[in-house]
CSV table of C-alpha atoms in Angstrom, one decimal:
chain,number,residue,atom,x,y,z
A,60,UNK,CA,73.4,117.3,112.2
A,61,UNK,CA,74.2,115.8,115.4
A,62,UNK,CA,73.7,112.1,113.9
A,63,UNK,CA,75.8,113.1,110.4
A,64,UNK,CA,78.4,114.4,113.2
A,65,UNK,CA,78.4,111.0,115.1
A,66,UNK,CA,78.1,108.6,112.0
A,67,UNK,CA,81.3,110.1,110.2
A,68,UNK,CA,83.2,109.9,113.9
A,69,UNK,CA,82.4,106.0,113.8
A,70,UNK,CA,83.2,105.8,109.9
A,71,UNK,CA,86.9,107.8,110.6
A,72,UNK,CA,87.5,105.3,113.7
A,73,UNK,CA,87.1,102.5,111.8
A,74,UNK,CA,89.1,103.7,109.2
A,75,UNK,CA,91.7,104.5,111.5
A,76,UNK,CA,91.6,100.8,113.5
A,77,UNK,CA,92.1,98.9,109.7
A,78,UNK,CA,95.4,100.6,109.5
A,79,UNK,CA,97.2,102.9,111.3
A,80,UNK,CA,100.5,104.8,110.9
A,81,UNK,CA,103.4,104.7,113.1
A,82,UNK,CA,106.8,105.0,113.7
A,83,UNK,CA,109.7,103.4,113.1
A,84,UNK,CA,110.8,103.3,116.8
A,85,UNK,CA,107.2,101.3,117.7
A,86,UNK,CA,108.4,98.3,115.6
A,87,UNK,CA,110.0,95.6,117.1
A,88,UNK,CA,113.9,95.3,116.4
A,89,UNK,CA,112.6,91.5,115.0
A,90,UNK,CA,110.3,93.0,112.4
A,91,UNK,CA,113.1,95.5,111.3
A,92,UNK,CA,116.0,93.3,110.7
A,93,UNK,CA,113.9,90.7,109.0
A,94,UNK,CA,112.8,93.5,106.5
A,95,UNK,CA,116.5,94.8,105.9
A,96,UNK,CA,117.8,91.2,105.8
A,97,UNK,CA,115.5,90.8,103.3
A,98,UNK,CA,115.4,94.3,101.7
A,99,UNK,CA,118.9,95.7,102.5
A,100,UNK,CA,118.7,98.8,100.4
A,101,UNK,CA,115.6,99.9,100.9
A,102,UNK,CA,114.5,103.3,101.2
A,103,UNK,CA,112.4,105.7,102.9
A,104,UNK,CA,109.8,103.1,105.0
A,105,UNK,CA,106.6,104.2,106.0
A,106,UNK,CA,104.5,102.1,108.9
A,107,UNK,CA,101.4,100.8,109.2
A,108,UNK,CA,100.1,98.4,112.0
A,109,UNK,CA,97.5,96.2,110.5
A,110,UNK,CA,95.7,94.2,113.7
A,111,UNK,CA,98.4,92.1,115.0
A,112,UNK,CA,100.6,92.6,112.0
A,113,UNK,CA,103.1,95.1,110.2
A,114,UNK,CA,103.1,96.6,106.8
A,115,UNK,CA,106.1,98.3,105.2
A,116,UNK,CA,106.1,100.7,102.4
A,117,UNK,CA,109.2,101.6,100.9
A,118,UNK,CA,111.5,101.6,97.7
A,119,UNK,CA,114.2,98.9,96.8
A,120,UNK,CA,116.3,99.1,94.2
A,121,UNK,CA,113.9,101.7,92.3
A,122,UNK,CA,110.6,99.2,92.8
A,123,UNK,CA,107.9,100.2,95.6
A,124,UNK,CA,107.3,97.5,98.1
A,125,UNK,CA,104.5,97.0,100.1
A,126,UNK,CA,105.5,93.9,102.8
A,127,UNK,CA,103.1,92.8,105.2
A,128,UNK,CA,105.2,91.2,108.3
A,129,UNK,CA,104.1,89.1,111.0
A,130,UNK,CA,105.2,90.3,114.8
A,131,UNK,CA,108.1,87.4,114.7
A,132,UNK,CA,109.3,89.4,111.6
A,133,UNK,CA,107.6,86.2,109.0
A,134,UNK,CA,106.6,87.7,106.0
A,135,UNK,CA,103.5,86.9,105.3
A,136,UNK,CA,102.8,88.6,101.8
A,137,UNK,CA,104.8,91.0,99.4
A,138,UNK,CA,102.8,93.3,96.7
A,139,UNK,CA,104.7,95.3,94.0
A,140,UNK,CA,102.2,97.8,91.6
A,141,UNK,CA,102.0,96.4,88.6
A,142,UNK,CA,100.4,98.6,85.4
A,143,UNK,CA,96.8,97.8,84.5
A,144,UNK,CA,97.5,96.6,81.0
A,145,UNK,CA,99.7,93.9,83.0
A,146,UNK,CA,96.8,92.6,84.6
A,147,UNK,CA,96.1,88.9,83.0
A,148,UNK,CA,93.3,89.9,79.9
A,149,UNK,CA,90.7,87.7,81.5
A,150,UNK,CA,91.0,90.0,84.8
A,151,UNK,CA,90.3,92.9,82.7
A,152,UNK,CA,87.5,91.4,81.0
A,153,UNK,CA,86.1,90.4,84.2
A,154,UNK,CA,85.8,93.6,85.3
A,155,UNK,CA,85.2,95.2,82.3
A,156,UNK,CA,82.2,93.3,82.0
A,157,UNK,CA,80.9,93.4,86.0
A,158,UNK,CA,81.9,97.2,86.5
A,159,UNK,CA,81.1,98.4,83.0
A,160,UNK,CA,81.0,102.3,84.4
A,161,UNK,CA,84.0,101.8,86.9
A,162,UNK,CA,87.9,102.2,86.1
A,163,UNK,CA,90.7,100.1,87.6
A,164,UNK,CA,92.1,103.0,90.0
A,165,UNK,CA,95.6,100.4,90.5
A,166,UNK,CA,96.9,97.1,90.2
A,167,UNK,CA,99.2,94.8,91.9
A,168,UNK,CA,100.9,91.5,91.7
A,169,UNK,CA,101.0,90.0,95.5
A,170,UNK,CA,103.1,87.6,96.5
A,171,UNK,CA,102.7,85.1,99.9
A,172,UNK,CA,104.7,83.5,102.0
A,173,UNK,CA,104.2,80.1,99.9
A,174,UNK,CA,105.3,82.0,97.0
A,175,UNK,CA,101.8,81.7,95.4
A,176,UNK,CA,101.3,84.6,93.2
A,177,UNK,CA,98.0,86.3,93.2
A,178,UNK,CA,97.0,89.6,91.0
A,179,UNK,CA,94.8,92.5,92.5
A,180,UNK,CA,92.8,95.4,91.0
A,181,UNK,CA,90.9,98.3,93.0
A,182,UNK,CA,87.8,99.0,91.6
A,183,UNK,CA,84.6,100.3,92.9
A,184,UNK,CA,86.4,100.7,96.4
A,185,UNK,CA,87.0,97.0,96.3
A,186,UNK,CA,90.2,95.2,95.5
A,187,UNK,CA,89.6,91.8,93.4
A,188,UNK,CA,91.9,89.0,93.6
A,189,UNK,CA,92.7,87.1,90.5
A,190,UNK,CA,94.9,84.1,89.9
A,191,UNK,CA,97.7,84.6,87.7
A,192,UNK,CA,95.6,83.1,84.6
A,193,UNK,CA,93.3,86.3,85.6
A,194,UNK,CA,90.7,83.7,87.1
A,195,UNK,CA,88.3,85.8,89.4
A,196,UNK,CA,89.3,84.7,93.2
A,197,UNK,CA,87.3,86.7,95.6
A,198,UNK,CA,86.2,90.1,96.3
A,199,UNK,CA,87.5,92.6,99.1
A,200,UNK,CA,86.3,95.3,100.7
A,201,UNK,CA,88.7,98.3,101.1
């Protein structure tokens, strides 16, 4: 019991360390004003620090934003939800065909700083990354 105890304290820590929430006041002013500059109407942000960087969830102009900033305020990649039937068909088919017994739980269309768009899919407690013509990228671990 003792080592189930221990185990799920290390898996919760980690969990915590990937991302964890925070408060508005803890972000520099830099981060802030680039994300209104960019977003000036948005609405209701939530927090999360990400290692050295910032993430940003909030609404703008009825479309939820998730913006990952850089410390200098640089944003370094925008994702907007996308519906699964908008993923490109040969993403679907991908995954239809490697995870035959697993649904896509969400999809998103990401965005970087170069403006290279990218499509991802959460499947299996994984998120794949497709180019827009649905090629298969790489795989991520959630």
């Amino acid at each position: 019991m003792k080592k189930l105890i221990m185990l799920l304290t290390i898996v919760a820590g980690t969990v915590v360390m990937k991302a964890q929430k925070i408060q508005q006041k803890e972000i520099p002013a830099s981060v802030q004003s680039a994300l209104k500059k960019q977003f000036p109407d948005l609405k209701n942000v939530k927090w999360e620090k990400e290692k050295e960087n910032y993430e940003a969830g909030f609404q703008s102009k009825g479309i939820i934003y998730s913006v990952l900033l850089n410390a200098s305020g640089n944003i370094i990649e925008t994702e907007v939800p996308v519906h699964i039937k908008d993923l490109p068909v040969p993403a679907r088919e991908f995954i239809l065909k490697k995870y035959p017994d697993h649904k896509i739980k969400e999809a998103a269309k990401i965005t970087d700083s170069k403006g290279v768009e990218t499509y991802e899919a959460e499947v299996n407690g994984m998120d794949l990354i497709f180019d827009t013509q649905g090629n298969f990228i790489k795989e991520i671990k959630d």
